[in-house]
CSV table of C-alpha atoms in Angstrom, one decimal:
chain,number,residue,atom,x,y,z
A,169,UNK,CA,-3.8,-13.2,-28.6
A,170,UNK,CA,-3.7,-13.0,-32.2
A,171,UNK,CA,-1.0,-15.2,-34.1
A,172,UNK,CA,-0.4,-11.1,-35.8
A,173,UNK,CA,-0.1,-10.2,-31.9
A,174,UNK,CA,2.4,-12.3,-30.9
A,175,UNK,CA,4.5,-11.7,-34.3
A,176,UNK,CA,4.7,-7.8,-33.7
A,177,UNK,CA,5.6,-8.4,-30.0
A,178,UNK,CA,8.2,-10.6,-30.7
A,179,UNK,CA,9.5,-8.1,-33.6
A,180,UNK,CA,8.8,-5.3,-31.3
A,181,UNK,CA,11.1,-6.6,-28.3
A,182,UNK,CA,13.9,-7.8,-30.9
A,183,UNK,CA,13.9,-4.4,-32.2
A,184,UNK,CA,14.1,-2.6,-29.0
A,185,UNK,CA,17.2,-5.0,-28.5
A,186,UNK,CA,19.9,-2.3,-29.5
A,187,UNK,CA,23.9,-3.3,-28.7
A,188,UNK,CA,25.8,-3.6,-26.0
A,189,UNK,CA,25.5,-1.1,-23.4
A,190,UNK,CA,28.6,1.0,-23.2
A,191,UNK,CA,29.6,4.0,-21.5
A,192,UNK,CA,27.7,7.0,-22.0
A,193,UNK,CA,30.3,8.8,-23.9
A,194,UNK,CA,31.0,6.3,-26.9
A,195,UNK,CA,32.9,8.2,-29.5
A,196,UNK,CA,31.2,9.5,-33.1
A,197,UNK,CA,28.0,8.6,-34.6
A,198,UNK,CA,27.4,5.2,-32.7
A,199,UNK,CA,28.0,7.1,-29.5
A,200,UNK,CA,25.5,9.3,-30.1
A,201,UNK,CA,22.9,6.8,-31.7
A,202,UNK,CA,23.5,4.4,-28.9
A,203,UNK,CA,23.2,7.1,-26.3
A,204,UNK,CA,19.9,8.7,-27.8
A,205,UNK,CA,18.8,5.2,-27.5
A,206,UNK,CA,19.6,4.0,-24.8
A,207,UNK,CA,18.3,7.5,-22.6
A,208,UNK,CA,14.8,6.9,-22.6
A,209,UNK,CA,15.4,3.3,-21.9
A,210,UNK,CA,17.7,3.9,-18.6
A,211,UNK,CA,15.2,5.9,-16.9
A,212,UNK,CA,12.2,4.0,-15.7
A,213,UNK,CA,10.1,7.0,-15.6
A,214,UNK,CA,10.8,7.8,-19.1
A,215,UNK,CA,10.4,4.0,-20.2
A,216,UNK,CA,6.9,3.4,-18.3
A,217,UNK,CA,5.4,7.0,-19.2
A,218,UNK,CA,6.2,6.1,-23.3
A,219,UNK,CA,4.8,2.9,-22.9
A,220,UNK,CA,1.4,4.4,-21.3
A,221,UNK,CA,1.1,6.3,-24.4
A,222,UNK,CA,0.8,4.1,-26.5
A,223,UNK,CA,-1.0,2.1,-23.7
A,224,UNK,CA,-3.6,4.9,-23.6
A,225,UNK,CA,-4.0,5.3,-27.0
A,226,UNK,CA,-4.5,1.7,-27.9
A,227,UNK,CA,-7.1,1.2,-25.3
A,228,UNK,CA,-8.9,4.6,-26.3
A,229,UNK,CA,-8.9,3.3,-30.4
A,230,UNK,CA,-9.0,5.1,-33.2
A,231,UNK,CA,-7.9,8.3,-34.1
A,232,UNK,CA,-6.1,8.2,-30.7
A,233,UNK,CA,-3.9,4.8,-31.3
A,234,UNK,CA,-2.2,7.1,-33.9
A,235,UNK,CA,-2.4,10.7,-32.4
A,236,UNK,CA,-0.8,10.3,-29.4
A,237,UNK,CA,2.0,8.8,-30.7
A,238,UNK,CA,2.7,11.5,-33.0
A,239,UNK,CA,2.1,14.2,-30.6
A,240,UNK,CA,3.7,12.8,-27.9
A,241,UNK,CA,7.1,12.9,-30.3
A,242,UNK,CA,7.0,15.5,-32.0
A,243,UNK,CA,6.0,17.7,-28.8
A,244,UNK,CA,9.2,15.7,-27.2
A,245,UNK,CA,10.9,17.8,-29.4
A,246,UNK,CA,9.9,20.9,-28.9
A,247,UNK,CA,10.8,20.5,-25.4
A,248,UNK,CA,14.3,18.8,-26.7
A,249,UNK,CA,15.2,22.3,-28.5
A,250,UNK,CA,14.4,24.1,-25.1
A,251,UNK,CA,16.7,21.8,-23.6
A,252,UNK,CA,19.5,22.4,-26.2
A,253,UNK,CA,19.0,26.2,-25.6
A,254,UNK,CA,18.7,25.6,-21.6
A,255,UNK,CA,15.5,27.9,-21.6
A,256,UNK,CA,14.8,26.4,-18.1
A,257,UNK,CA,11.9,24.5,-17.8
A,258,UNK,CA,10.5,23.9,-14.3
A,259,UNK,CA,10.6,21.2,-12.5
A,260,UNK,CA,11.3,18.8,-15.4
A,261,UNK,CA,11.5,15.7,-12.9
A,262,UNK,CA,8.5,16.1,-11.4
A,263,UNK,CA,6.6,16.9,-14.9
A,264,UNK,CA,8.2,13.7,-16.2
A,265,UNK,CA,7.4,11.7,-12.8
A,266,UNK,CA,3.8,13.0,-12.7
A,267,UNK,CA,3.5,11.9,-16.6
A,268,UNK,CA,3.6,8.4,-15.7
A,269,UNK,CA,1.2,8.9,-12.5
A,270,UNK,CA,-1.4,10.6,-14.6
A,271,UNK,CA,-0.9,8.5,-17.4
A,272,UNK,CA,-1.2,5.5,-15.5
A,273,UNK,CA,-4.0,6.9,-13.6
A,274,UNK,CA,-6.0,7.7,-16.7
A,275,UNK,CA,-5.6,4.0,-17.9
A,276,UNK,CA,-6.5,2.4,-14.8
A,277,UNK,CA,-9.6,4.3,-14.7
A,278,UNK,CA,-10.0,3.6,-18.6
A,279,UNK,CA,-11.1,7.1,-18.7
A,280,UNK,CA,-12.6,8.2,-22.3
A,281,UNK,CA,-11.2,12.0,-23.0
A,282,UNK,CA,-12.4,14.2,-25.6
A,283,UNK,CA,-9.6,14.0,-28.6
A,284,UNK,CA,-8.2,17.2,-28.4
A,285,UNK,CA,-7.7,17.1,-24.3
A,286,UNK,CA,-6.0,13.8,-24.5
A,287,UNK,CA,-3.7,15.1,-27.3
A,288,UNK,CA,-3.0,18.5,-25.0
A,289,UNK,CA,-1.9,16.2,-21.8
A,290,UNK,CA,0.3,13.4,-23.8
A,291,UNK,CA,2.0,16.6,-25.3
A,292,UNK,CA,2.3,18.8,-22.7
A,293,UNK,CA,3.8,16.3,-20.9
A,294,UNK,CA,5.9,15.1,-23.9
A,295,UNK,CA,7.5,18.6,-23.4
A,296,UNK,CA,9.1,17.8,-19.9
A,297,UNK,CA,10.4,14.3,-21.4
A,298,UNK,CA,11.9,15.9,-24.5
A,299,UNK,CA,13.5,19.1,-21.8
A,300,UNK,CA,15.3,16.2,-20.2
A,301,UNK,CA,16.7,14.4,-22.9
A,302,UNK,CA,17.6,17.7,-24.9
A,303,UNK,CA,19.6,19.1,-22.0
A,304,UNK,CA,21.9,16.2,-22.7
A,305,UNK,CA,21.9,16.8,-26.3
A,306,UNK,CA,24.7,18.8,-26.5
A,307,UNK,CA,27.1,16.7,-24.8
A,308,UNK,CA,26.2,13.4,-27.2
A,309,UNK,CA,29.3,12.3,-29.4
A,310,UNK,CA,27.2,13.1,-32.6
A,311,UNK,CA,23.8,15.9,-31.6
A,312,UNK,CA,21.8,14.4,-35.1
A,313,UNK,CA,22.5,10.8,-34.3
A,314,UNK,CA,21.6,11.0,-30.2
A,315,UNK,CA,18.5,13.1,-31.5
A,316,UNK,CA,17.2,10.2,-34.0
A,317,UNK,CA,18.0,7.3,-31.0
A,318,UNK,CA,15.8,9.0,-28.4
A,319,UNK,CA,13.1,9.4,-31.1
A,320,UNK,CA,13.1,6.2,-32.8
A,321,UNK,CA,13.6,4.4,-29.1
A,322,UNK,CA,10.5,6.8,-27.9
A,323,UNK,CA,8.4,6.0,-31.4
A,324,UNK,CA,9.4,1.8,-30.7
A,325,UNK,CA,8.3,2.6,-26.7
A,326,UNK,CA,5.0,3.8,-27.9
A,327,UNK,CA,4.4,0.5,-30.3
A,328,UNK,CA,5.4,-1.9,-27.6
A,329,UNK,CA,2.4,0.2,-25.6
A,330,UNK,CA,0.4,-0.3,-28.3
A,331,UNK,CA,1.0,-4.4,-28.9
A,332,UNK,CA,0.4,-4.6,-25.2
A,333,UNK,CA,-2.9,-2.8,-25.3
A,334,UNK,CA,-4.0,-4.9,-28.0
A,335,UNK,CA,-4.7,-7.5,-24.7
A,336,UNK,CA,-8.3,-5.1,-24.3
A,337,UNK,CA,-9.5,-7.5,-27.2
A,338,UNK,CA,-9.1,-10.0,-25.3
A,339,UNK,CA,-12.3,-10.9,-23.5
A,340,UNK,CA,-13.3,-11.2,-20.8
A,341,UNK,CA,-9.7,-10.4,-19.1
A,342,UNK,CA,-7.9,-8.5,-21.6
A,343,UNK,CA,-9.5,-4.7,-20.5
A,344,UNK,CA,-8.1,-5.4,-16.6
A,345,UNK,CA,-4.7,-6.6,-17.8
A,346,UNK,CA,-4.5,-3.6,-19.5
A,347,UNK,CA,-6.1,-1.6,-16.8
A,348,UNK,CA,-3.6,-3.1,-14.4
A,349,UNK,CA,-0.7,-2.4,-16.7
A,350,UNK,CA,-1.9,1.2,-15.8
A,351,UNK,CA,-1.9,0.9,-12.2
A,352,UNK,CA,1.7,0.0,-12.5
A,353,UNK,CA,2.7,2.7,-14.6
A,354,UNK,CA,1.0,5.0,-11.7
A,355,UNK,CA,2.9,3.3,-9.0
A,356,UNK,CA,6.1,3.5,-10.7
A,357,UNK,CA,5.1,7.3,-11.4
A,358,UNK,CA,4.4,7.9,-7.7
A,359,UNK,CA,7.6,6.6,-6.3
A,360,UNK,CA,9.7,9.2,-8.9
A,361,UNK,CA,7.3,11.8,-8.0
A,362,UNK,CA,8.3,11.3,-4.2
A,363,UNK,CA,12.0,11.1,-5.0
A,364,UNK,CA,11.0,14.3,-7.2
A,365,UNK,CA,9.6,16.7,-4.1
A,366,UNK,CA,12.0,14.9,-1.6
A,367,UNK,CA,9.7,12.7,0.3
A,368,UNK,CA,12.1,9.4,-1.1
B,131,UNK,CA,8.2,-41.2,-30.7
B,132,UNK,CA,6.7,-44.1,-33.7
B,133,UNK,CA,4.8,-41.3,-34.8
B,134,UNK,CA,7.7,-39.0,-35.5
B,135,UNK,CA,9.0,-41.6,-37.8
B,136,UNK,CA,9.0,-41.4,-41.6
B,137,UNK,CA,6.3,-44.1,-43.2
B,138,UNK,CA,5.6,-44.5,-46.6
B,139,UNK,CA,7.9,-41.4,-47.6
B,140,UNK,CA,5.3,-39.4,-46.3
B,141,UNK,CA,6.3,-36.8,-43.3
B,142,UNK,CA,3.8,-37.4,-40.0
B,143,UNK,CA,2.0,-34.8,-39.0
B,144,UNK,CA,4.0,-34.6,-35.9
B,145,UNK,CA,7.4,-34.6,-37.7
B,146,UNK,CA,6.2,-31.8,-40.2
B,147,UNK,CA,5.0,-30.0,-36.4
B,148,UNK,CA,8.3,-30.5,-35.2
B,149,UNK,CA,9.8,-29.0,-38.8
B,150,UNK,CA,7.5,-26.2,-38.1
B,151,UNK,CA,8.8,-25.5,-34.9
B,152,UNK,CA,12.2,-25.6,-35.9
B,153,UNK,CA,11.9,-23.4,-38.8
B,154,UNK,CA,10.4,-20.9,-36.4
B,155,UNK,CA,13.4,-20.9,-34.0
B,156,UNK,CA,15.6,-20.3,-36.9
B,157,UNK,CA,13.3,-17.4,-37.6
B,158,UNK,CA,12.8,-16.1,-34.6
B,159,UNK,CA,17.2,-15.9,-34.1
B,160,UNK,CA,17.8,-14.7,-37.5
B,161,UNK,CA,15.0,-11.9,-36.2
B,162,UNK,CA,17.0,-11.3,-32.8
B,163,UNK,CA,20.5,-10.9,-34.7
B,164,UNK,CA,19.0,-7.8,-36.7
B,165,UNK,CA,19.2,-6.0,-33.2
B,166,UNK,CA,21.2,-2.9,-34.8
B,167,UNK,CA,25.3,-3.4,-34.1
B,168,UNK,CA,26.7,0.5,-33.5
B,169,UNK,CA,28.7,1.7,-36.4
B,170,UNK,CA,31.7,3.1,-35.2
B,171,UNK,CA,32.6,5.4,-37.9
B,172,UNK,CA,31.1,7.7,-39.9
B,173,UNK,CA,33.9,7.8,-43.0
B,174,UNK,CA,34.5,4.5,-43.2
B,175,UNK,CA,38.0,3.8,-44.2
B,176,UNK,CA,39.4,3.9,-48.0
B,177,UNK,CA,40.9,0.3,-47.2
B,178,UNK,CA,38.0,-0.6,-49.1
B,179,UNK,CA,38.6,1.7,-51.9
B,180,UNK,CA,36.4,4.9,-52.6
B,181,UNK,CA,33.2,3.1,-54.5
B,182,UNK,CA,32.5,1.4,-50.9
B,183,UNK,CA,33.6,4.7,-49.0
B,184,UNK,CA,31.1,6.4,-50.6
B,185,UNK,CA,28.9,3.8,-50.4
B,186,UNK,CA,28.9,3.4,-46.6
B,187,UNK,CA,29.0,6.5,-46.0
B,188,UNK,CA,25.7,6.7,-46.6
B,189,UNK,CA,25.0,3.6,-44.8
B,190,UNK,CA,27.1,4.7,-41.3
B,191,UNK,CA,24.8,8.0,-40.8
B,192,UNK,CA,21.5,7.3,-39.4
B,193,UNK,CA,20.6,11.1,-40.6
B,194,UNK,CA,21.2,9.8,-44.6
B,195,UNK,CA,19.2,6.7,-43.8
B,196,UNK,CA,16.0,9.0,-42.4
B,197,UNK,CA,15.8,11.2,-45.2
B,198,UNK,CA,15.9,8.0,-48.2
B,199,UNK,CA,13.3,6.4,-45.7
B,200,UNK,CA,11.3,9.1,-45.7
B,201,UNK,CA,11.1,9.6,-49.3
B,202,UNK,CA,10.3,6.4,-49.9
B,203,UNK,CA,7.5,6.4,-47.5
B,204,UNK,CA,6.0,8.8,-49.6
B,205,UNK,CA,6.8,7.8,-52.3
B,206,UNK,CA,5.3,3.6,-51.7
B,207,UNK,CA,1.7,5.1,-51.4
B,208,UNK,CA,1.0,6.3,-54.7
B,209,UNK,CA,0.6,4.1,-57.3
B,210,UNK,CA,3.3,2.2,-59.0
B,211,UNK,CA,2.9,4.1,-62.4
B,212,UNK,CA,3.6,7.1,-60.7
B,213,UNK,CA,5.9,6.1,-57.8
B,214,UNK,CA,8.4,4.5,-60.3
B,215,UNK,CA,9.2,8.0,-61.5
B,216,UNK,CA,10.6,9.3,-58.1
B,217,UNK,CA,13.4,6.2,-58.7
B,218,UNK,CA,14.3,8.4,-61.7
B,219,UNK,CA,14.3,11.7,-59.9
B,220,UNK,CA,16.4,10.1,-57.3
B,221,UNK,CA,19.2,9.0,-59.3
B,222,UNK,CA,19.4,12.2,-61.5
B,223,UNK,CA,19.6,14.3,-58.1
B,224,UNK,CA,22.5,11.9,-56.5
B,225,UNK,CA,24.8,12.8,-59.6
B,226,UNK,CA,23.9,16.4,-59.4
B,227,UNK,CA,24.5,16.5,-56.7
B,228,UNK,CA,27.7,14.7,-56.0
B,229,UNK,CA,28.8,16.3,-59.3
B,230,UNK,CA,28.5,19.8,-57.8
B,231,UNK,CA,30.2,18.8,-54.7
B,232,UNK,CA,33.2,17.1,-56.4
B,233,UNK,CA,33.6,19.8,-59.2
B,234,UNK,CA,32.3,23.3,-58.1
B,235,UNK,CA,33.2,25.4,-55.1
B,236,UNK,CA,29.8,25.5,-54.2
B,237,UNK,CA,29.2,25.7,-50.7
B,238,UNK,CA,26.0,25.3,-48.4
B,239,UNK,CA,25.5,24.8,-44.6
B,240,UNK,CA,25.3,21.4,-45.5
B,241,UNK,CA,23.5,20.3,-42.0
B,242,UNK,CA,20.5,23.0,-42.3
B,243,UNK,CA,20.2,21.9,-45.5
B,244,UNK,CA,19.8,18.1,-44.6
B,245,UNK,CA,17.3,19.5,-41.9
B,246,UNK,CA,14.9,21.1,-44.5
B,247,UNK,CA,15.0,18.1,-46.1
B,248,UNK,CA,14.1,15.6,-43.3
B,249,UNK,CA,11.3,18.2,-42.6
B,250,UNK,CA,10.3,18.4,-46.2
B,251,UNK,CA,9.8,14.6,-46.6
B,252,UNK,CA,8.5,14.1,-43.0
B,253,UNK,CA,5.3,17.0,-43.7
B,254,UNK,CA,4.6,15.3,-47.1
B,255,UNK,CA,4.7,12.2,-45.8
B,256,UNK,CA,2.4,12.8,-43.0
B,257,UNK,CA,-0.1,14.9,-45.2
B,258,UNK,CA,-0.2,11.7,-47.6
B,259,UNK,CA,-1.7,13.5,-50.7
B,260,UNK,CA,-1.5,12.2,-53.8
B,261,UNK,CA,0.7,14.0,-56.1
B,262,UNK,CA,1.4,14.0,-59.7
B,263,UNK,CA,4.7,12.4,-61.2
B,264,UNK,CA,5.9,15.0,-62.2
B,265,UNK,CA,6.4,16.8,-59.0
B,266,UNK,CA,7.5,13.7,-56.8
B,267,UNK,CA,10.3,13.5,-59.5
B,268,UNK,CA,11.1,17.4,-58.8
B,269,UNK,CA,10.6,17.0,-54.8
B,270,UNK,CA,12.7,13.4,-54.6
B,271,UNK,CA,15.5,14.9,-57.4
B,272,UNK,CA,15.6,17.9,-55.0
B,273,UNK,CA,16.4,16.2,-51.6
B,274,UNK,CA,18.2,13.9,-53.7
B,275,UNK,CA,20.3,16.3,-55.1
B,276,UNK,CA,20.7,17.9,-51.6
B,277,UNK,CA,21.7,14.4,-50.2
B,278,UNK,CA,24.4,13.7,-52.2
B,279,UNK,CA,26.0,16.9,-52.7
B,280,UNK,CA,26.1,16.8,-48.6
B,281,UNK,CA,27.7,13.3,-48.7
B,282,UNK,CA,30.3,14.5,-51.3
B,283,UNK,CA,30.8,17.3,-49.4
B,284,UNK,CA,32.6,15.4,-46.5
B,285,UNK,CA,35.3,13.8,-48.7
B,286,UNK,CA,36.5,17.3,-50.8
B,287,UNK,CA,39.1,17.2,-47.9
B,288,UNK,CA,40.5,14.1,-48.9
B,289,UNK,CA,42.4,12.5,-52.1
B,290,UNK,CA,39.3,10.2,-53.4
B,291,UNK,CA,38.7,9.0,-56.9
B,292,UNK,CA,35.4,10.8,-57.6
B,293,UNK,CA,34.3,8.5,-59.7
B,294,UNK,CA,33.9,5.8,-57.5
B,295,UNK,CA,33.3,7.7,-54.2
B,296,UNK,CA,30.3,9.3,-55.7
B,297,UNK,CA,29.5,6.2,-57.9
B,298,UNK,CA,29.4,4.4,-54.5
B,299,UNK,CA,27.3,7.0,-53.1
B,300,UNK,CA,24.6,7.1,-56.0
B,301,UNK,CA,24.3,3.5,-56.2
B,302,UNK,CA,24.0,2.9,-52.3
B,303,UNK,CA,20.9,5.7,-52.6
B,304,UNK,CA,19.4,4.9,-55.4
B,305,UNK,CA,19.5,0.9,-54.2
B,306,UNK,CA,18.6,1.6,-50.6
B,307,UNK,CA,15.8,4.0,-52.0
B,308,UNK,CA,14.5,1.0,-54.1
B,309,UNK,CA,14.3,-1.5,-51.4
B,310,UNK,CA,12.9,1.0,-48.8
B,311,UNK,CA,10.1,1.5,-51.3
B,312,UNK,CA,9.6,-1.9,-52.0
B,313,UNK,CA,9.2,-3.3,-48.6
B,314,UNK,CA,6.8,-0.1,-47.5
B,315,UNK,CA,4.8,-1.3,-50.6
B,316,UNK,CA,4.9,-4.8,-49.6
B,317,UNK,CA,3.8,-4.0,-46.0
B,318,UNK,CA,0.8,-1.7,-47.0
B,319,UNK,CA,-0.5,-4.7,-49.6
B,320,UNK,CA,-0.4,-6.7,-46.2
B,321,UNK,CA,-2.0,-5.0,-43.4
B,322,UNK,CA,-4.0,-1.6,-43.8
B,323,UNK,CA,-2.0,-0.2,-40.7
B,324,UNK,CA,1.0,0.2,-42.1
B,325,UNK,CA,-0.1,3.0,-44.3
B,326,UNK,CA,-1.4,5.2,-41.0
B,327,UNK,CA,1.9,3.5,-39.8
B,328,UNK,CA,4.2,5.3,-42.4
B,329,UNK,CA,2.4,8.8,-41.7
B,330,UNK,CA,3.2,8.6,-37.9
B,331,UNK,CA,6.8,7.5,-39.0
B,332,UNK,CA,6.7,10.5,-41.5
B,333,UNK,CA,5.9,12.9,-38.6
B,334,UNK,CA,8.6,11.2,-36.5
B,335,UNK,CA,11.3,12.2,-39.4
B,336,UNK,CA,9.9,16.0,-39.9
B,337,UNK,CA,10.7,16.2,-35.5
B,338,UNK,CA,14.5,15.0,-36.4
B,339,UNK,CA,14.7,17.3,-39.2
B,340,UNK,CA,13.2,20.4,-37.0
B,341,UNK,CA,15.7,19.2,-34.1
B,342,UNK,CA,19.0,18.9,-36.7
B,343,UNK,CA,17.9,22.6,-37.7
B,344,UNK,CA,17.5,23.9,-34.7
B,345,UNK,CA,20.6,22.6,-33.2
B,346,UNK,CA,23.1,23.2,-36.7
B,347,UNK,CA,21.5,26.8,-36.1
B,348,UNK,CA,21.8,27.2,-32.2
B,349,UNK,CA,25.4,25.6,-32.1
């Protein structure tokens, strides 16, 4: 691991250090920052399937590294405004759940996906993610300020994905570290998606 | 442990490792206590008299921080000759706009209008093409303008001296807008990511701005 490496992962997990955790419904703008923070980071399935973006896209390269996470955001929300209006998405759970299964799978498998498809899956998914923080949107302390926490905390998810999938330059292990980081984004996946249809 | 002793008024080698390692520590705490402290208001109290009212208020609202950040991240990739206009722009747009906020009825749906701006800024920034002076001074003098007549806006309720609440809100921009620029300038001469870096970051800012619209619209 690069000396550069160990830097950004140590400014990467210092920055994803936010403040105390407090109740949900903190008053004004820190309620809302904190809470739009803090949302993405609560839910496991939310935190792994972020973090297998940027997983993915550092172990697919370039243009990748950088597409996905900017779709993956930007998608998020789209799906955040169809929360806000309550336009119903299906099964929101089991998209986000099934996110971090295929996401996971997909690394494991270190499968190489045309740009465009890979793109299409991190943001459809994105959409499910973004549904289920939206839908709490409205009752954040201050809408703006939850709605910049969940997107910094998603953009700072994806670049400690990315710092960790800088590990596949380093040979001979590197590429099955990361591949295993994978598997354990699947498994996480797989035990939301039973909770998701019941089975757990 | 002899070797950790000073000889000669020369530092060992293992003495100047140990120095290292310290200085690292020291680093690496003073990096951990950035880890962002809530702010707990967003109209910080006129205890501290109006300049540093207005000046915090830009400060407290993570919404005013976004759009300066993302004006400076397009404004750090041009080149200095040109980029050191937008400074210009920025200051000339505060007072306008704090000036029409303090002494006009003017209204405007102040939170759409912060949304077009965050989206302005955000799809410049992530199409990262080069542009003359002239119009990053127009475009940063336009958001500017926008920013501070919003953050004026908020105090026409209450009894301020205007010319320290808005003094305090055009020097907090313009200041925050210089070191913003400076350390996004800093970081590009270092490592050629950052500049792909600043265009995801860009698109990340245009997603808040579409998400403030659409919510100051739905709501």
């Amino acid at each position: 691991m690069t000396q550069n490496t160990k830097y950004a992962l140590a400014l990467i997990i210092a920055t994803c250090a936010s403040g105390m955790a407090q109740a949900h419904t903190t008053e004004g703008v820190a309620g809302g920052l904190e809470s739009g923070i803090l949302h993405p980071i609560m839910g496991l399935d939310h935190l792994v399937a972020m973090v297998a973006v940027g997983l993915w896209g550092a172990q697919l390269g370039r243009p990748l590294i950088y597409a996905l996470p900017v779709a993956f955001p930007l998608m998020m929300v789209v799906g955040g405004l169809l929360g806000v209006a309550d336009l119903g998405v299906p099964a929101a759970e089991v998209g986000i759940a099934a996110s971090a299964v295929v996401l996971g799978l997909l690394i494991t498998l270190a499968l190489r996906l045309r740009t465009a498809l890979a793109v299409a899956i991190v943001a459809a998914f994105a959409i499910f993610h973004g549904y289920a923080h939206g839908q709490e949107l409205p009752e954040a302390a201050s809408q703006i300020s939850y709605g910049i926490g969940f997107v910094i905390s998603t953009g700072l998810l994806h670049a400690a994905g990315i710092v960790i999938g800088l590990l596949n330059d380093w040979k001979p292990i590197g590429p099955w570290l990361v591949r295993s980081c994978g598997g354990i984004v699947a498994l996480v996946g797989l035990y939301y998606l039973a909770g998701a249809l019941g089975f757990a | 442990m002899g070797s950790l002793l000073l000889s000669d008024s020369t530092i060992s080698p293992a003495l100047l490792v140990l120095l290292k390692t310290i200085a690292k520590s020291i680093a690496a705490v003073l990096v951990f206590s950035l880890a962002a402290q809530p702010a707990y208001a967003h109209l910080v109290g006129v205890e501290f008299g109006d300049f540093y009212a207005g000046a915090l208020h830009i400060v407290s609202a993570p919404e005013h921080l976004a759009i300066l950040f993302g004006v400076a991240l397009l404004a750090a990739f041009h080149p200095r000759e040109v980029s050191r206009w937008i400074l210009l722009g920025v200051l000339v747009g505060l007072v306008a706009g704090v000036v029409l906020a303090a002494f006009t009825p003017l209204e405007i749906p102040l939170e759409s209008a912060m949304a077009i701006t965050l989206i302005l800024a955000g799809i410049l920034g992530v199409v990262a093409r080069p542009m003359p002076a002239f119009a990053l001074v127009v475009m940063g003098g336009v958001i500017a303008m926008v920013h501070g007549f919003v953050n004026a806006a908020s105090a026409r309720t209450v009894d301020v001296d205007w010319l320290l609440y808005g003094g305090g809100i055009v020097a907090a921009g313009t200041v925050l807008i210089i070191l913003f620029i400076a350390a996004v300038a800093t970081l590009a001469e270092a490592a050629s990511w950052i500049r792909i870096t600043a265009r995801a970051l860009s698109s990340w800012i245009s997603a808040i701005g579409l998400l403030y619209l659409a919510v100051s619209l739905i709501a």
